[in-house]
Amino acid sequence: MHDLLRHLKGYRLVSVLAPLFKMLEALFDLFVPLVVADLIDTGIRNQDTGYILSRCGILVMLALVGLGCSVVAQYFAARASVSCASSLRRALFAHIQSLGFSEVDTIGGSTLITRMTSDINQVQNGINMFLRLFLRSPFIVFGAAIMAFSLNRTVATVFLLAIPVLFVIVFGLMAITAPLYRRVQTGLDRVLGATRENLSGVRVVRAFAREQEETARFEAFHHALTRMQLFVGRISALMNPLTYVVVNLAIIAILTLGARQVEGGMLLSGDVVALVNYMSQILVELVKLANTVILISRALASLSRVTTVLHTPVSMAYPAETGPETADAAVAFDQVGLTYAGAGDESLSGITFAARPGETVGVIGGTGSGKSSLVHLIPRFYDATAGHVTLLGRPIDQWSREDLHRAVAIVLQKAQLFSGTIRSNLLWGNADADDATLWAALEAAQAAEFVRQKPLGLDEPVEQGGRNFSGGQRQRLTIARALVGQPQVLILDDSASALDFATDAALRKSLRALPWKPTVFIVSQRTSSLRHADQILVLDDGRLVGHGTHQGLLETCPVYREIYESQFEKGGAAQ
């Protein structure tokens, strides 16, 4: 709740004005039964047409003023709720951007999407309803009870008995349903996760004819969510009938006691009508309050999920300024180990090597050997759980975030482009780059030829995910994007897998000719892509089992030789 109040801080005035105008509207509503009672007891009783018309005019005036107050209150409530939700969403997005890969992996992408969208929308609706009705409804309830006492204390005792029972029903059901709505949102996470997974892997699902199995898996999640929603809905549905029963019993009691009071001359018939109207107002407001409580219960459950992410601590702390140099190696690992959060075993263990500026370092190994884990430590996607990583003569944890991102560029296994244009994607590498720099990067990435063939060149549209480009084109554009920033360390994490051998060779040649001489890490399954590297790291089950040049590893490292011979016949002839 503290987080919500913090985001409402800038909208205090509208947050106060919304319930204030709602209570003004309620105040005018409380006068209506009194005017009606006066109309009956005086105007109708005396058959005074002028008096009746004057009281009808007052009723119309009260309705118009109440409508105006309601419209103003709705405006302020909507403005406060939308502004607060917008601020909360920006804060959540900013915090997610600050989280390390470990925290994002632990929370899960589908859960974060749900909390950014559905949960914050629930919070927004809850704030809106709270400002509009949560204060108005109790004001009407207690105001109606006070007005009833002003008419007749004996009959008004019915209000004293009915109101506590109604509040027990409303807030008791709220206490029961609030934790259940949290479980509903968790079930929604599972449905969204299954949907996201199937949409991203739809080609694989169809290729293996797994549509029926995946449909059954989705339906299992969906049915679980439906059962939970129905269970919570049945409990929430008890609120209206229970409140109706209590209120109608109270109305019966009012009519019974009121009839006796009228018969004894202690109460006028118009006052009985006013008392019934006050009880009806209480009924209407409690029905509104019941629905508001249900919505607020869901909003509180969603707010709890959002604040859980907001309070997730950031494991990586970056200094404001980059620390001093301590060595001259471009990248150095000293007995480095890595264990992912929640994993039992180490993914990397005892890795030690050093790469000098301008060197090309190859990284090779079997599937799951830890190649990506190793290079992900250089841009500090993860922090080593053992040993030390040094970048350009400084410990990796002494680099400021901005300096680190300028010094290291990484092209991941999955090429990711963003909707926009080729130019806008390349400018991610350096927002101030001119066209000459962009074209130089495209030339080095072997992408200039197909970009020139596009009708709009650099301004050619890029659809979401780059789906209007082939896999090889996407990879070359992402490599060009990394080169635009002219990083001192360039990491290609199996990012040329979709390229043919000739294009791959031309790419490696152009990287060696880059004028600023970056240190290049190439992760690849092809020994042909690494054979000219200055040094090659061979990984097996998270351990460094080979370290040297291509020819030296063929003689001394069985793992490297096995990989090489699986791609080429013994003796070096290509298959």
XYZ file of C-alpha atoms in Angstrom:
575
model
C 0.000 0.000 0.000
C 2.922 2.354 0.692
C 4.021 1.983 -2.951
C 0.549 2.916 -4.155
C 0.391 6.003 -1.931
C 3.817 7.042 -3.172
C 2.575 6.994 -6.767
C -0.591 8.858 -5.765
C 1.513 11.541 -4.070
C 1.531 13.831 -7.089
C -2.236 13.613 -7.448
C -3.314 14.407 -3.890
C -5.677 17.201 -4.888
C -7.694 15.197 -7.418
C -7.634 12.206 -5.040
C -9.296 14.356 -2.394
C -11.701 16.158 -4.726
C -13.127 12.924 -6.171
C -14.535 11.510 -2.887
C -15.409 15.041 -1.722
C -17.746 15.626 -4.664
C -19.124 12.098 -4.254
C -20.020 12.863 -0.646
C -21.643 16.129 -1.753
C -23.735 14.073 -4.159
C -24.579 11.687 -1.297
C -25.561 14.608 0.922
C -28.095 15.799 -1.640
C -29.397 12.213 -1.963
C -30.022 12.122 1.793
C -32.284 15.172 1.531
C -34.530 13.508 -1.075
C -36.533 11.253 1.347
C -37.149 14.266 3.615
C -38.533 16.291 0.701
C -40.700 13.330 -0.362
C -42.007 12.953 3.216
C -42.811 16.640 3.355
C -44.533 16.428 -0.024
C -46.745 13.560 1.235
C -47.477 14.896 4.712
C -48.174 18.482 3.664
C -48.782 18.784 -0.078
C -50.762 15.620 -0.785
C -52.462 15.576 2.603
C -53.714 19.156 2.142
C -54.117 18.780 -1.647
C -51.945 21.861 -2.110
C -50.919 21.787 -5.778
C -48.546 24.724 -5.478
C -46.750 23.104 -2.571
C -46.483 19.821 -4.468
C -45.002 21.570 -7.515
C -42.498 23.487 -5.388
C -41.306 20.278 -3.734
C -41.078 18.557 -7.127
C -38.937 21.466 -8.293
C -36.667 20.980 -5.293
C -36.356 17.269 -6.167
C -35.365 18.150 -9.752
C -32.821 20.677 -8.474
C -31.321 18.108 -6.082
C -31.084 15.617 -8.956
C -29.313 18.105 -11.249
C -26.866 19.239 -8.578
C -26.191 15.614 -7.638
C -25.575 14.749 -11.304
C -23.096 17.604 -11.631
C -21.227 16.498 -8.508
C -21.177 12.903 -9.806
C -19.704 13.933 -13.178
C -16.998 16.045 -11.516
C -16.187 13.248 -9.070
C -15.943 10.722 -11.912
C -13.529 13.003 -13.786
C -11.223 13.440 -10.798
C -11.370 9.729 -9.903
C -10.527 8.684 -13.462
C -7.680 11.195 -13.655
C -6.190 10.050 -10.338
C -6.517 6.319 -11.100
C -5.126 6.525 -14.642
C -2.247 8.788 -13.570
C -1.377 6.551 -10.615
C -1.502 3.386 -12.751
C 0.673 5.056 -15.389
C 3.239 6.062 -12.775
C 3.172 2.579 -11.246
C 3.623 0.949 -14.646
C 6.596 3.198 -15.472
C 8.190 2.412 -12.101
C 7.633 -1.323 -12.593
C 9.093 -1.242 -16.103
C 12.119 0.755 -14.912
C 12.693 -1.694 -12.052
C 12.430 -4.685 -14.393
C 15.040 -3.041 -16.629
C 17.359 -2.737 -13.619
C 16.994 -6.403 -12.629
C 19.732 -8.817 -13.547
C 19.193 -11.882 -15.696
C 19.070 -14.026 -12.528
C 16.045 -12.158 -11.122
C 14.236 -12.140 -14.474
C 14.874 -15.870 -14.901
C 13.549 -16.545 -11.394
C 10.368 -14.466 -11.729
C 9.594 -15.518 -15.299
C 8.791 -13.495 -18.401
C 5.090 -14.428 -18.592
C 4.563 -13.404 -14.956
C 6.192 -10.028 -15.576
C 3.950 -9.425 -18.590
C 0.842 -10.255 -16.534
C 1.890 -7.902 -13.754
C 2.683 -5.090 -16.198
C -0.703 -5.398 -17.905
C -3.545 -7.242 -16.175
C -2.463 -6.610 -12.585
C -1.912 -2.879 -13.023
C -5.238 -2.569 -14.854
C -6.897 -4.223 -11.844
C -5.155 -1.731 -9.544
C -6.348 1.155 -11.734
C -9.978 -0.033 -11.602
C -9.708 -0.544 -7.848
C -8.447 3.015 -7.271
C -11.222 4.416 -9.456
C -13.958 2.545 -7.580
C -12.406 3.334 -4.198
C -12.357 7.068 -4.834
C -15.890 7.049 -6.196
C -17.766 4.691 -3.887
C -15.751 3.428 -0.938
C -16.326 6.644 1.047
C -19.697 7.544 -0.476
C -21.362 4.253 0.430
C -20.499 4.306 4.175
C -21.443 7.996 4.215
C -24.902 7.137 2.826
C -25.295 4.185 5.215
C -24.475 6.110 8.361
C -26.136 9.274 7.084
C -29.361 7.371 6.434
C -29.216 5.948 9.965
C -28.777 9.438 11.442
C -31.630 10.823 9.356
C -33.801 7.896 10.476
C -33.125 8.776 14.117
C -34.156 12.349 13.399
C -37.527 11.042 12.188
C -38.274 8.369 14.834
C -35.920 6.744 17.319
C -38.050 3.633 17.863
C -38.165 2.638 14.203
C -34.552 3.725 13.720
C -33.370 0.915 16.020
C -33.916 -1.384 13.037
C -31.077 0.477 11.323
C -28.772 -0.130 14.298
C -29.417 -3.860 14.058
C -29.225 -4.170 10.258
C -26.119 -2.084 9.537
C -23.604 -4.132 11.633
C -24.931 -7.377 10.122
C -24.517 -5.961 6.633
C -20.958 -4.823 7.319
C -20.040 -8.259 8.700
C -21.318 -9.847 5.481
C -19.500 -7.410 3.214
C -16.117 -7.327 4.935
C -16.215 -11.002 5.930
C -16.572 -12.030 2.305
C -13.827 -9.560 1.384
C -11.443 -11.232 3.840
C -12.260 -14.645 2.332
C -11.980 -13.686 -1.331
C -8.821 -11.511 -1.222
C -6.314 -14.429 -0.998
C -8.338 -16.440 -3.508
C -8.006 -13.688 -6.098
C -4.211 -13.917 -5.720
C -4.471 -17.580 -6.693
C -6.613 -16.609 -9.683
C -3.895 -14.230 -10.918
C -1.291 -16.970 -10.451
C -3.429 -19.262 -12.609
C -3.604 -16.502 -15.204
C 0.223 -16.445 -15.208
C 0.252 -20.137 -16.148
C -2.256 -19.625 -18.970
C -0.266 -16.681 -20.315
C 2.993 -18.643 -20.044
C 1.556 -21.569 -22.026
C 0.130 -19.179 -24.635
C 3.394 -17.279 -25.006
C 5.399 -20.494 -25.304
C 3.120 -21.928 -27.988
C 2.959 -18.747 -30.020
C 6.744 -18.375 -30.036
C 7.198 -22.065 -30.886
C 4.245 -22.545 -33.229
C 6.439 -23.814 -36.079
C 8.042 -26.437 -33.853
C 4.634 -27.563 -32.584
C 3.363 -28.019 -36.128
C 6.572 -29.622 -37.338
C 6.191 -32.389 -34.733
C 2.388 -32.561 -35.081
C 1.942 -31.775 -31.377
C -1.119 -29.569 -31.754
C -3.424 -31.922 -29.845
C -0.979 -32.429 -26.956
C -0.328 -28.696 -26.627
C -4.061 -27.969 -26.832
C -4.654 -30.471 -24.039
C -1.902 -28.886 -21.937
C -3.368 -25.421 -22.470
C -6.863 -26.674 -21.620
C -5.553 -28.159 -18.375
C -4.217 -24.744 -17.312
C -7.380 -23.064 -18.583
C -9.722 -25.437 -16.730
C -7.740 -24.970 -13.510
C -8.084 -21.197 -13.867
C -11.791 -21.518 -14.689
C -12.446 -23.719 -11.642
C -10.694 -21.237 -9.380
C -12.579 -18.283 -10.896
C -15.909 -20.105 -10.489
C -15.089 -20.956 -6.879
C -14.233 -17.346 -6.052
C -17.228 -16.141 -8.070
C -19.640 -18.334 -6.113
C -18.347 -16.962 -2.826
C -18.552 -13.383 -4.111
C -22.040 -14.043 -5.476
C -23.276 -14.687 -1.934
C -22.852 -11.000 -1.140
C -25.862 -9.642 -3.047
C -28.479 -12.209 -1.889
C -27.312 -12.033 1.732
C -27.483 -8.240 1.777
C -30.891 -8.302 0.047
C -32.257 -10.704 2.643
C -31.058 -8.556 5.559
C -32.317 -5.306 3.999
C -35.733 -6.708 3.082
C -36.168 -8.105 6.581
C -35.287 -4.633 7.875
C -37.886 -3.035 5.569
C -40.525 -5.455 6.869
C -39.580 -4.483 10.413
C -39.756 -0.759 9.521
C -43.234 -1.153 8.006
C -44.451 -3.154 11.001
C -43.116 -0.736 13.613
C -43.994 2.287 11.472
C -47.599 1.166 11.116
C -47.923 0.952 14.885
C -46.322 4.393 15.290
C -48.675 5.892 12.695
C -51.641 4.225 14.360
C -50.554 5.719 17.696
C -50.187 9.164 16.159
C -46.438 9.339 16.833
C -45.382 9.110 13.173
C -46.740 10.449 9.898
C -47.235 8.272 6.832
C -44.731 10.355 4.869
C -42.103 9.645 7.520
C -42.653 5.903 7.069
C -42.083 6.350 3.350
C -38.911 8.310 4.135
C -37.668 5.541 6.465
C -38.292 2.910 3.803
C -36.467 5.117 1.276
C -33.501 5.416 3.623
C -33.367 1.637 4.011
C -33.622 1.282 0.220
C -30.735 3.739 -0.134
C -28.736 1.603 2.271
C -29.569 -1.470 0.173
C -28.444 0.194 -3.060
C -25.260 1.542 -1.510
C -24.361 -1.762 0.098
C -24.837 -3.552 -3.207
C -22.483 -0.967 -4.733
C -20.141 -1.376 -1.773
C -20.236 -5.152 -2.170
C -19.244 -4.911 -5.838
C -16.635 -2.311 -4.927
C -15.225 -4.590 -2.229
C -14.939 -7.452 -4.737
C -13.110 -5.189 -7.180
C -10.881 -3.793 -4.440
C -10.093 -7.343 -3.272
C -8.873 -8.167 -6.744
C -6.996 -4.866 -6.912
C -5.244 -5.533 -3.596
C -4.274 -9.025 -4.760
C -2.867 -7.549 -7.979
C -1.127 -4.746 -6.072
C 0.562 -7.341 -3.874
C 1.903 -9.104 -6.960
C 3.147 -5.828 -8.451
C 4.870 -4.732 -5.237
C 6.526 -8.152 -4.982
C 8.353 -7.364 -8.221
C 9.030 -3.765 -7.166
C 10.618 -5.004 -3.931
C 12.697 -7.677 -5.644
C 16.236 -6.611 -4.770
C 18.693 -5.925 -7.568
C 21.602 -8.294 -7.070
C 24.019 -6.261 -9.202
C 25.254 -2.913 -7.926
C 27.028 -0.623 -10.370
C 29.389 2.129 -9.186
C 28.788 5.695 -10.327
C 32.245 5.828 -11.928
C 34.471 3.187 -13.450
C 37.311 2.063 -11.191
C 41.067 2.283 -11.897
C 42.965 -0.126 -14.121
C 44.731 -3.038 -12.424
C 46.030 -5.077 -15.379
C 46.633 -4.815 -19.117
C 44.592 -7.797 -20.369
C 41.425 -7.053 -22.330
C 39.521 -9.881 -20.602
C 40.830 -12.102 -17.827
C 39.133 -14.928 -15.897
C 40.708 -16.124 -12.651
C 39.264 -19.419 -11.320
C 35.781 -18.281 -12.303
C 32.726 -20.317 -11.372
C 29.018 -19.719 -12.033
C 25.974 -21.296 -10.428
C 22.572 -20.129 -11.631
C 19.891 -19.249 -9.082
C 17.988 -22.385 -8.121
C 20.469 -24.681 -9.865
C 22.125 -27.455 -7.925
C 25.394 -27.758 -9.827
C 27.878 -25.240 -11.185
C 27.486 -24.275 -14.842
C 31.104 -23.081 -14.927
C 33.955 -24.167 -12.705
C 37.592 -23.077 -12.402
C 37.810 -21.087 -15.674
C 41.131 -19.253 -16.068
C 42.402 -17.477 -19.188
C 43.446 -14.030 -20.429
C 42.768 -12.326 -23.771
C 44.961 -9.435 -24.925
C 43.576 -6.377 -26.742
C 42.909 -7.056 -30.435
C 42.960 -10.842 -30.073
C 40.307 -13.165 -31.468
C 39.207 -15.781 -28.964
C 37.188 -18.794 -30.043
C 34.876 -20.642 -27.634
C 33.744 -24.141 -28.532
C 32.245 -27.141 -26.818
C 29.336 -29.526 -26.853
C 25.748 -28.562 -26.154
C 25.355 -27.462 -22.542
C 29.089 -27.148 -21.983
C 28.778 -23.535 -20.730
C 29.860 -21.506 -23.763
C 27.099 -18.892 -23.479
C 27.435 -18.833 -19.701
C 31.102 -17.933 -20.070
C 30.640 -15.021 -22.484
C 27.597 -13.728 -20.548
C 29.916 -12.965 -17.643
C 31.887 -10.442 -19.728
C 29.037 -7.880 -20.194
C 27.959 -8.794 -16.651
C 24.625 -10.372 -17.494
C 25.425 -12.563 -14.502
C 27.934 -12.175 -11.690
C 30.458 -14.937 -11.154
C 29.743 -16.925 -7.994
C 33.433 -17.806 -7.666
C 36.684 -16.232 -8.845
C 37.174 -12.873 -10.557
C 36.451 -11.429 -14.013
C 38.559 -8.511 -15.248
C 37.645 -6.337 -18.233
C 40.173 -3.987 -19.858
C 42.300 -3.949 -16.712
C 39.428 -3.381 -14.257
C 37.395 -5.810 -12.133
C 34.027 -6.228 -13.812
C 32.126 -5.028 -10.731
C 34.056 -1.711 -10.784
C 32.626 -0.675 -14.147
C 29.742 1.802 -14.288
C 26.753 0.542 -16.245
C 27.160 3.107 -19.045
C 30.908 2.537 -19.500
C 30.459 -1.242 -19.448
C 27.787 -1.160 -22.149
C 29.937 1.099 -24.317
C 32.994 -1.114 -23.909
C 31.293 -4.468 -24.546
C 28.864 -5.383 -27.318
C 27.270 -8.799 -27.545
C 25.261 -10.418 -30.330
C 23.135 -13.174 -28.829
C 22.231 -16.546 -30.304
C 18.706 -15.424 -31.186
C 18.796 -12.387 -33.463
C 16.369 -9.798 -32.087
C 15.273 -6.762 -34.070
C 12.676 -4.187 -33.025
C 9.843 -2.694 -35.025
C 10.896 0.486 -36.788
C 13.449 0.808 -39.580
C 16.891 -0.584 -40.306
C 18.299 2.804 -39.321
C 16.470 2.925 -35.974
C 17.721 -0.572 -35.130
C 21.319 0.255 -35.995
C 21.203 3.441 -33.918
C 20.764 1.279 -30.804
C 24.537 0.795 -31.060
C 25.210 4.542 -31.081
C 22.405 7.095 -31.188
C 24.740 9.745 -32.636
C 26.104 7.652 -35.496
C 25.947 9.195 -38.991
C 25.045 7.365 -42.193
C 28.690 6.734 -43.058
C 29.197 4.914 -39.768
C 26.041 2.880 -40.311
C 27.081 1.811 -43.793
C 30.602 0.941 -42.571
C 29.076 -1.314 -39.921
C 26.798 -2.937 -42.522
C 29.789 -3.528 -44.804
C 31.755 -5.175 -41.999
C 28.729 -7.346 -41.070
C 28.250 -8.426 -44.725
C 24.789 -6.813 -44.702
C 25.326 -3.787 -46.953
C 24.488 -5.649 -50.175
C 20.960 -6.732 -49.266
C 20.227 -3.411 -47.513
C 21.116 -1.517 -50.706
C 18.683 -3.733 -52.603
C 15.826 -2.599 -50.367
C 13.703 0.196 -51.904
C 14.167 2.498 -48.912
C 17.679 1.437 -47.909
C 18.372 2.361 -44.300
C 14.772 3.509 -43.916
C 13.338 0.119 -44.902
C 10.646 -0.865 -42.342
C 11.431 -3.604 -39.841
C 8.452 -5.516 -38.489
C 8.264 -6.779 -34.917
C 11.051 -9.267 -34.276
C 12.397 -8.641 -37.794
C 10.035 -11.227 -39.241
C 10.206 -9.575 -42.695
C 13.897 -10.599 -42.932
C 15.453 -14.033 -43.241
C 17.393 -15.608 -40.377
C 20.756 -14.797 -41.946
C 19.748 -11.209 -42.648
C 18.595 -10.717 -39.066
C 21.892 -12.077 -37.756
C 23.938 -9.764 -39.968
C 21.845 -6.733 -38.969
C 22.320 -7.497 -35.270
C 26.077 -7.837 -35.829
C 26.069 -4.476 -37.630
C 24.134 -2.946 -34.731
C 26.858 -4.089 -32.340
C 29.614 -2.716 -34.605
C 28.034 0.764 -34.824
C 29.120 1.471 -31.242
C 32.745 0.458 -32.009
C 33.089 -1.593 -28.818
C 36.450 -2.570 -27.395
C 35.185 -6.112 -26.775
C 32.858 -7.767 -29.297
C 31.110 -11.037 -28.448
C 29.438 -13.139 -31.141
C 27.489 -15.798 -29.262
C 26.866 -18.320 -32.061
C 25.412 -15.388 -33.973
C 26.579 -16.530 -37.429
C 24.919 -19.949 -37.342
C 22.505 -19.023 -40.165
C 25.292 -17.824 -42.468
C 26.801 -19.934 -45.227
C 30.511 -20.781 -45.043
C 31.553 -18.123 -47.580
C 29.673 -15.315 -45.802
C 30.960 -16.552 -42.437
C 34.536 -16.450 -43.714
C 34.055 -12.955 -45.179
C 32.589 -11.783 -41.853
C 35.566 -13.085 -39.872
C 37.971 -11.458 -42.312
C 36.227 -8.080 -42.009
C 36.227 -8.319 -38.192
C 40.003 -8.800 -38.208
C 40.321 -5.684 -40.386
C 38.289 -3.381 -38.107
C 40.307 -0.183 -37.581
C 39.780 0.045 -33.792
C 41.033 -3.545 -33.274
C 38.497 -4.901 -30.777
C 38.982 -8.083 -28.805
C 36.571 -10.526 -30.440
C 34.996 -13.567 -28.780
C 33.430 -16.005 -31.240
C 31.213 -18.755 -29.841
C 30.611 -21.363 -32.513
C 30.021 -25.032 -33.135
C 32.110 -24.849 -36.329
C 35.805 -25.476 -35.963
C 36.241 -23.824 -39.379
C 34.995 -20.553 -37.855
C 37.600 -20.715 -35.076
C 40.684 -22.226 -36.658
C 42.315 -18.835 -37.297
C 41.586 -17.504 -33.786
C 44.555 -16.416 -31.674
C 43.391 -18.754 -28.931
C 40.547 -21.225 -28.567
C 38.790 -22.181 -25.330
C 37.368 -25.705 -25.296
C 34.642 -26.320 -22.710
C 33.216 -29.584 -21.524
C 30.616 -29.788 -18.755
C 31.469 -26.288 -17.528
C 35.232 -26.887 -17.341
C 38.047 -25.596 -19.494
C 39.505 -28.799 -20.979
C 41.522 -27.201 -23.770
C 43.236 -23.863 -24.363
C 45.422 -22.997 -27.304
C 45.553 -22.638 -31.086
C 43.715 -24.807 -33.591
C 46.713 -26.943 -34.488
C 47.859 -27.307 -30.908
C 44.407 -28.417 -29.724
C 44.166 -31.029 -32.450
C 47.272 -32.613 -30.950
C 46.560 -32.148 -27.229
C 42.768 -31.929 -26.699
C 40.638 -35.032 -27.396
C 37.363 -33.089 -27.061
C 38.386 -30.533 -29.701
C 39.744 -33.237 -31.981
C 36.472 -35.162 -31.704
C 34.458 -32.058 -32.644
C 36.788 -31.364 -35.561
C 36.659 -34.910 -36.890
C 32.862 -34.965 -36.634
C 32.818 -32.081 -39.130
C 35.731 -33.125 -41.356
C 37.101 -36.445 -42.396
C 40.341 -37.515 -40.821
C 43.174 -35.936 -42.702
C 41.314 -32.628 -43.155
C 39.272 -33.338 -46.281
C 35.887 -31.698 -46.187
C 32.921 -33.984 -46.183
